[in-house]
XYZ file of C-alpha atoms in Angstrom:
389
model
C 64.562 -49.793 23.100
C 63.037 -48.331 20.465
C 59.386 -47.789 21.793
C 56.735 -49.614 20.737
C 54.459 -47.692 17.366
C 50.905 -48.742 18.067
C 48.376 -48.230 15.334
C 50.900 -47.158 12.931
C 50.431 -47.375 8.976
C 48.831 -50.932 8.627
C 51.310 -52.365 5.507
C 50.826 -55.540 5.936
C 50.997 -56.955 2.092
C 52.434 -55.920 -1.085
C 49.444 -54.775 -2.141
C 49.017 -52.749 0.939
C 52.373 -51.692 0.229
C 52.205 -50.104 -3.064
C 48.277 -48.747 -2.710
C 50.195 -47.063 0.075
C 53.231 -45.891 -1.990
C 51.524 -44.674 -4.849
C 49.549 -41.988 -3.246
C 52.034 -41.282 -0.640
C 54.328 -40.349 -3.551
C 51.808 -39.192 -6.165
C 48.799 -38.174 -4.835
C 46.040 -36.603 -3.565
C 44.940 -39.636 -6.650
C 42.000 -41.978 -6.882
C 41.413 -45.152 -6.625
C 40.656 -46.094 -10.545
C 44.458 -44.082 -10.949
C 46.200 -46.330 -8.423
C 44.513 -49.031 -10.422
C 45.669 -47.664 -13.323
C 49.391 -46.720 -12.158
C 49.655 -50.456 -10.308
C 47.914 -53.087 -12.367
C 46.214 -53.596 -9.140
C 42.529 -54.145 -9.299
C 39.913 -51.798 -8.489
C 38.350 -54.314 -4.909
C 42.027 -55.096 -4.421
C 43.345 -51.095 -4.273
C 39.888 -50.013 -2.148
C 40.853 -53.791 0.196
C 44.174 -52.000 0.173
C 42.882 -48.175 1.361
C 39.851 -49.178 4.305
C 42.660 -50.387 7.449
C 44.900 -47.139 6.316
C 41.712 -44.687 6.276
C 40.467 -46.375 9.103
C 44.029 -45.886 11.295
C 44.551 -42.168 10.122
C 46.551 -42.621 7.025
C 44.230 -42.014 4.539
C 41.658 -39.393 3.712
C 39.340 -39.007 0.888
C 39.208 -35.946 -0.508
C 35.914 -34.226 -1.391
C 34.693 -35.560 -5.303
C 35.995 -34.799 -8.177
C 33.479 -33.839 -10.945
C 34.544 -36.193 -14.019
C 33.708 -35.749 -17.539
C 33.735 -36.657 -20.999
C 31.943 -40.235 -22.653
C 31.600 -42.463 -20.053
C 33.240 -40.533 -17.186
C 30.965 -42.858 -14.884
C 30.500 -41.105 -10.848
C 32.996 -38.454 -9.438
C 35.739 -39.611 -8.427
C 37.082 -39.307 -4.200
C 40.483 -38.388 -4.645
C 43.037 -40.299 -1.799
C 45.552 -38.121 0.336
C 47.647 -39.038 2.522
C 47.717 -37.374 6.332
C 50.883 -35.836 6.340
C 50.929 -35.408 10.168
C 49.785 -38.359 10.867
C 53.677 -39.389 11.895
C 56.503 -37.625 12.307
C 59.927 -38.548 11.355
C 63.502 -37.063 12.594
C 66.343 -37.484 10.577
C 70.199 -36.381 11.202
C 72.826 -35.545 8.585
C 76.398 -35.917 11.033
C 79.181 -34.362 9.362
C 82.111 -34.166 10.727
C 81.917 -31.111 13.030
C 78.050 -30.694 12.653
C 74.991 -32.560 13.655
C 72.025 -31.193 11.377
C 68.376 -32.941 12.468
C 65.486 -32.534 11.393
C 61.790 -33.642 12.168
C 59.676 -34.474 9.314
C 55.928 -35.025 8.225
C 55.140 -37.824 6.429
C 55.738 -36.558 2.517
C 58.873 -35.837 4.130
C 57.832 -31.696 4.500
C 60.912 -30.182 7.149
C 58.454 -29.144 10.051
C 61.791 -28.022 12.041
C 65.416 -27.974 12.390
C 68.577 -28.040 14.774
C 71.824 -27.772 14.345
C 74.500 -28.852 16.635
C 78.530 -28.797 16.303
C 80.357 -32.035 17.084
C 83.248 -31.309 19.235
C 84.733 -34.921 19.208
C 84.633 -37.496 16.804
C 84.765 -40.722 19.446
C 82.008 -43.016 19.593
C 80.206 -42.675 22.756
C 80.649 -38.960 22.533
C 78.872 -38.693 18.964
C 75.801 -41.220 20.009
C 74.936 -38.858 23.199
C 75.206 -35.980 21.311
C 72.992 -37.057 19.031
C 70.315 -38.651 21.326
C 70.144 -34.884 23.037
C 69.875 -33.303 18.959
C 66.795 -35.546 19.294
C 65.183 -35.185 22.178
C 65.006 -31.739 21.794
C 63.512 -31.839 18.155
C 61.326 -34.136 19.839
C 59.850 -31.644 22.891
C 59.089 -29.456 20.301
C 55.802 -31.723 19.941
C 56.416 -34.035 18.637
C 56.991 -37.232 20.871
C 53.418 -39.307 20.636
C 53.491 -39.758 17.053
C 57.644 -40.687 16.544
C 58.863 -43.398 16.712
C 61.862 -43.885 13.822
C 64.769 -41.889 13.280
C 66.768 -42.254 10.152
C 70.689 -41.522 10.128
C 73.012 -40.098 6.686
C 76.545 -40.546 6.906
C 78.710 -40.661 4.647
C 80.774 -43.844 3.729
C 80.900 -47.128 3.649
C 77.218 -47.971 5.525
C 75.282 -51.653 5.846
C 71.367 -50.273 5.993
C 70.535 -53.879 6.908
C 72.348 -54.115 10.078
C 73.025 -50.591 10.733
C 76.409 -51.026 10.712
C 78.611 -48.040 9.875
C 82.055 -50.085 8.571
C 84.029 -47.122 7.251
C 83.447 -43.420 7.955
C 87.088 -41.663 7.003
C 85.533 -38.314 7.710
C 84.417 -39.954 11.101
C 87.827 -42.293 11.608
C 85.264 -45.446 12.113
C 85.436 -49.136 11.099
C 82.963 -51.199 11.838
C 80.162 -49.316 14.407
C 76.923 -50.677 15.376
C 75.128 -46.961 15.500
C 72.016 -48.122 14.952
C 72.068 -50.336 17.741
C 73.602 -47.370 19.651
C 71.533 -45.372 18.787
C 68.015 -47.235 18.837
C 69.083 -47.281 23.458
C 69.541 -43.965 24.126
C 66.982 -42.340 21.392
C 63.837 -44.932 22.371
C 63.317 -44.852 18.469
C 63.894 -47.311 16.165
C 67.129 -46.399 13.918
C 67.310 -46.381 10.136
C 71.161 -45.974 9.295
C 72.006 -44.963 5.358
C 75.294 -43.578 3.509
C 74.439 -39.802 3.104
C 74.384 -39.721 -0.970
C 72.410 -42.767 -0.948
C 69.234 -40.918 1.773
C 69.348 -37.868 -0.567
C 68.333 -39.768 -3.308
C 65.898 -42.074 -1.649
C 64.120 -37.878 -0.744
C 64.804 -37.405 -4.235
C 62.734 -40.238 -5.064
C 60.213 -40.320 -3.968
C 59.609 -36.806 -3.008
C 61.560 -34.395 -5.834
C 63.515 -35.511 -9.126
C 62.893 -39.384 -8.809
C 58.831 -39.343 -8.681
C 57.198 -40.608 -12.390
C 60.600 -41.907 -13.466
C 61.758 -45.798 -13.176
C 66.094 -45.061 -13.823
C 67.831 -41.502 -12.297
C 70.903 -41.234 -10.745
C 71.863 -38.150 -8.056
C 75.697 -36.597 -7.294
C 77.257 -34.857 -5.686
C 79.522 -32.290 -5.490
C 81.577 -31.407 -2.299
C 83.671 -32.477 0.741
C 83.758 -35.949 -1.785
C 81.754 -36.691 -5.180
C 78.798 -39.167 -4.283
C 76.755 -40.762 -6.590
C 72.774 -42.948 -6.200
C 71.787 -44.891 -8.346
C 67.487 -45.830 -8.702
C 66.674 -48.614 -11.776
C 63.284 -49.974 -12.009
C 62.018 -47.425 -8.767
C 64.540 -49.400 -6.440
C 67.745 -48.046 -4.859
C 70.969 -49.595 -6.087
C 73.278 -50.899 -2.960
C 75.284 -53.554 -5.221
C 76.590 -56.996 -3.658
C 79.112 -54.918 -0.876
C 76.952 -51.874 -0.701
C 79.054 -49.150 -2.224
C 77.255 -49.377 -6.014
C 77.831 -45.597 -7.989
C 80.833 -44.798 -6.238
C 82.108 -41.951 -9.529
C 84.092 -40.291 -6.438
C 86.173 -43.295 -7.324
C 85.968 -43.998 -11.048
C 89.953 -43.992 -11.726
C 90.109 -40.651 -14.818
C 94.252 -39.589 -15.019
C 96.618 -42.382 -14.677
C 99.262 -39.749 -13.844
C 96.992 -37.776 -11.650
C 97.506 -37.146 -7.832
C 96.797 -39.485 -4.943
C 93.239 -39.896 -4.192
C 92.567 -40.906 -0.078
C 90.992 -44.127 -0.928
C 94.715 -45.248 -1.911
C 93.598 -44.888 -5.451
C 95.305 -41.812 -8.064
C 93.071 -39.956 -10.365
C 89.805 -40.343 -8.874
C 87.390 -37.920 -9.711
C 87.521 -36.914 -6.586
C 90.800 -36.377 -6.030
C 90.452 -33.743 -8.577
C 86.635 -32.166 -7.133
C 86.425 -31.990 -4.635
C 86.110 -29.455 -2.685
C 89.886 -30.183 -0.480
C 91.371 -31.171 -4.384
C 90.209 -27.358 -5.671
C 91.613 -25.282 -2.728
C 94.472 -27.734 -3.152
C 94.926 -27.120 -7.186
C 93.626 -23.676 -6.296
C 96.997 -22.740 -3.420
C 99.356 -24.210 -5.779
C 97.839 -21.970 -8.823
C 98.495 -18.377 -7.394
C 101.917 -19.787 -4.757
C 99.174 -18.690 -1.949
C 99.359 -21.564 1.087
C 96.931 -19.394 2.090
C 94.436 -18.910 0.031
C 91.027 -19.504 1.249
C 88.360 -21.301 -1.196
C 86.491 -17.821 -0.627
C 88.921 -15.542 -1.994
C 89.612 -18.385 -4.451
C 86.328 -18.290 -5.666
C 86.167 -14.508 -5.817
C 89.256 -14.547 -7.661
C 88.175 -16.423 -10.190
C 84.575 -15.151 -10.437
C 86.777 -11.767 -11.000
C 88.287 -13.252 -14.061
C 92.135 -14.727 -12.942
C 92.312 -17.320 -15.460
C 94.889 -19.508 -13.478
C 92.111 -20.189 -10.775
C 89.410 -20.616 -13.842
C 91.206 -23.278 -14.851
C 91.938 -24.713 -11.533
C 88.019 -24.487 -11.626
C 87.523 -26.214 -15.236
C 89.424 -29.130 -14.402
C 87.109 -29.958 -11.809
C 84.720 -29.606 -14.320
C 86.521 -31.680 -16.768
C 86.794 -34.157 -13.598
C 82.953 -34.172 -12.973
C 82.400 -34.137 -16.866
C 84.232 -37.543 -17.636
C 82.584 -39.219 -13.992
C 79.057 -38.259 -15.006
C 79.502 -39.571 -18.849
C 81.226 -42.356 -17.674
C 78.343 -42.855 -14.897
C 75.117 -42.385 -17.848
C 77.533 -44.728 -20.667
C 77.304 -48.195 -17.991
C 74.233 -46.456 -16.885
C 71.353 -44.857 -19.106
C 69.051 -42.716 -16.319
C 66.762 -40.742 -17.724
C 68.056 -37.632 -15.632
C 71.264 -37.789 -13.259
C 70.276 -34.882 -10.141
C 73.652 -33.096 -9.342
C 74.147 -31.270 -6.447
C 76.134 -30.192 -2.447
C 77.584 -27.344 -1.532
C 80.056 -27.603 -3.898
C 77.134 -26.640 -6.500
C 76.694 -23.431 -4.974
C 80.522 -22.153 -7.419
C 78.497 -24.190 -10.029
C 79.248 -20.945 -12.679
C 82.536 -21.574 -12.570
C 82.754 -24.747 -14.084
C 79.576 -25.325 -15.847
C 80.063 -24.764 -19.035
C 83.395 -27.143 -18.364
C 80.706 -29.916 -17.329
C 78.686 -29.891 -20.145
C 81.164 -29.551 -22.694
C 83.292 -32.904 -21.244
C 79.912 -34.464 -20.777
C 78.485 -34.154 -24.362
C 81.618 -34.870 -25.916
C 82.528 -38.208 -23.885
C 78.785 -40.077 -23.206
C 77.727 -41.665 -25.230
C 75.379 -41.679 -28.349
C 71.967 -40.986 -26.603
C 72.600 -41.732 -23.663
C 73.430 -37.653 -23.801
C 69.661 -36.587 -23.887
C 69.975 -37.586 -20.087
C 69.055 -34.500 -18.342
C 71.190 -32.861 -15.619
C 69.645 -31.267 -13.036
C 71.401 -28.965 -11.053
C 70.007 -27.647 -7.483
C 72.157 -26.682 -4.599
C 70.976 -27.846 -1.010
C 72.112 -27.400 1.936
C 72.567 -30.360 5.000
C 68.579 -29.973 6.489
C 67.994 -31.241 2.732
C 70.397 -33.740 3.829
C 68.549 -34.619 6.683
C 65.534 -34.088 5.212
C 66.835 -37.068 3.095
C 68.066 -39.442 6.248
C 64.225 -39.045 7.358
C 62.777 -40.349 4.534
C 65.100 -43.881 4.497
C 62.698 -43.516 8.258
C 59.587 -42.917 6.642
C 60.666 -46.659 4.175
C 60.897 -47.870 7.508
C 57.560 -48.237 7.498
C 57.972 -50.774 4.852
C 60.632 -53.107 6.139
C 60.133 -56.692 4.569
C 59.476 -58.047 7.624
C 55.763 -56.331 8.108
C 54.757 -57.735 4.872
């Protein structure tokens, strides 16, 4: 069972959650600015902040002189004490476990990798518990109570169930419950792309945006949507799956069973398969395909352009339906973005409807440690679970 966590952040009301989240994601910030940004009264902000200061989660910084007519007395900005509590995040891939410990603002303090030699549930749970133990033994055991785990596939965050993970071959695995017992930490489970979106929403490109989308390019094509500050899961937990939007009636068959999905054309595996066919070389590696395409091999450049066209269509469909302020494109496949950037942008410009095309595209490759950081950010969100409010 998860061990108790005494004197944690006193988030006991919606007002307390609002104040703490504002300082967490936008601080340091004065009480006056918190009130202005949240619509709460100054008295309500002060009342909500006091228990956090007493519990060591917030601190008052030195006063800032305010200038201008009617400036009033100096303000003492509120700031998060990032080292008050630590969070463990783990990203599960098909062949590796990547773990991090972060502070309250999802700043990575330490990280470790463990190879994953077996996909058996019992083996993965034991390996993950060993990894968590090693991370905690680096000096974080006394102030870490929560574990976030990110995994690809269909995940039910509320129940902690992995309904389907194609890369692990799992169906209906109660992973959160198993990890609660194995690690002694309260486990929150989330789809890996949605977890990465949480980190972007609270601590990255999504801060201050009412709506944005995260699209990941690599082994799969994933996406997550944030609308009005909330991550959209949909009725069945799979909202935003643009990787499985069909864009070609006579395209390749996807592992999901559909035909012509974006993922079936633009994932790493799909690109390599098309490159092998174009080059007539069954033994061609992705590294060789990339090097030769960059060297001017036209047949291979066309393969990457085709993937870029597919991604551009998927992005256009996303912004036409959803209309976000910006889209963050990331993932390990972005390392080769130079080979299909022009085609992505051309296709997007043609297919995006009207002012939807004004949506900003932010391109940033991220290492797997950032995915684990996303899992830790989900664990930070665990401070705000409904039963505490």
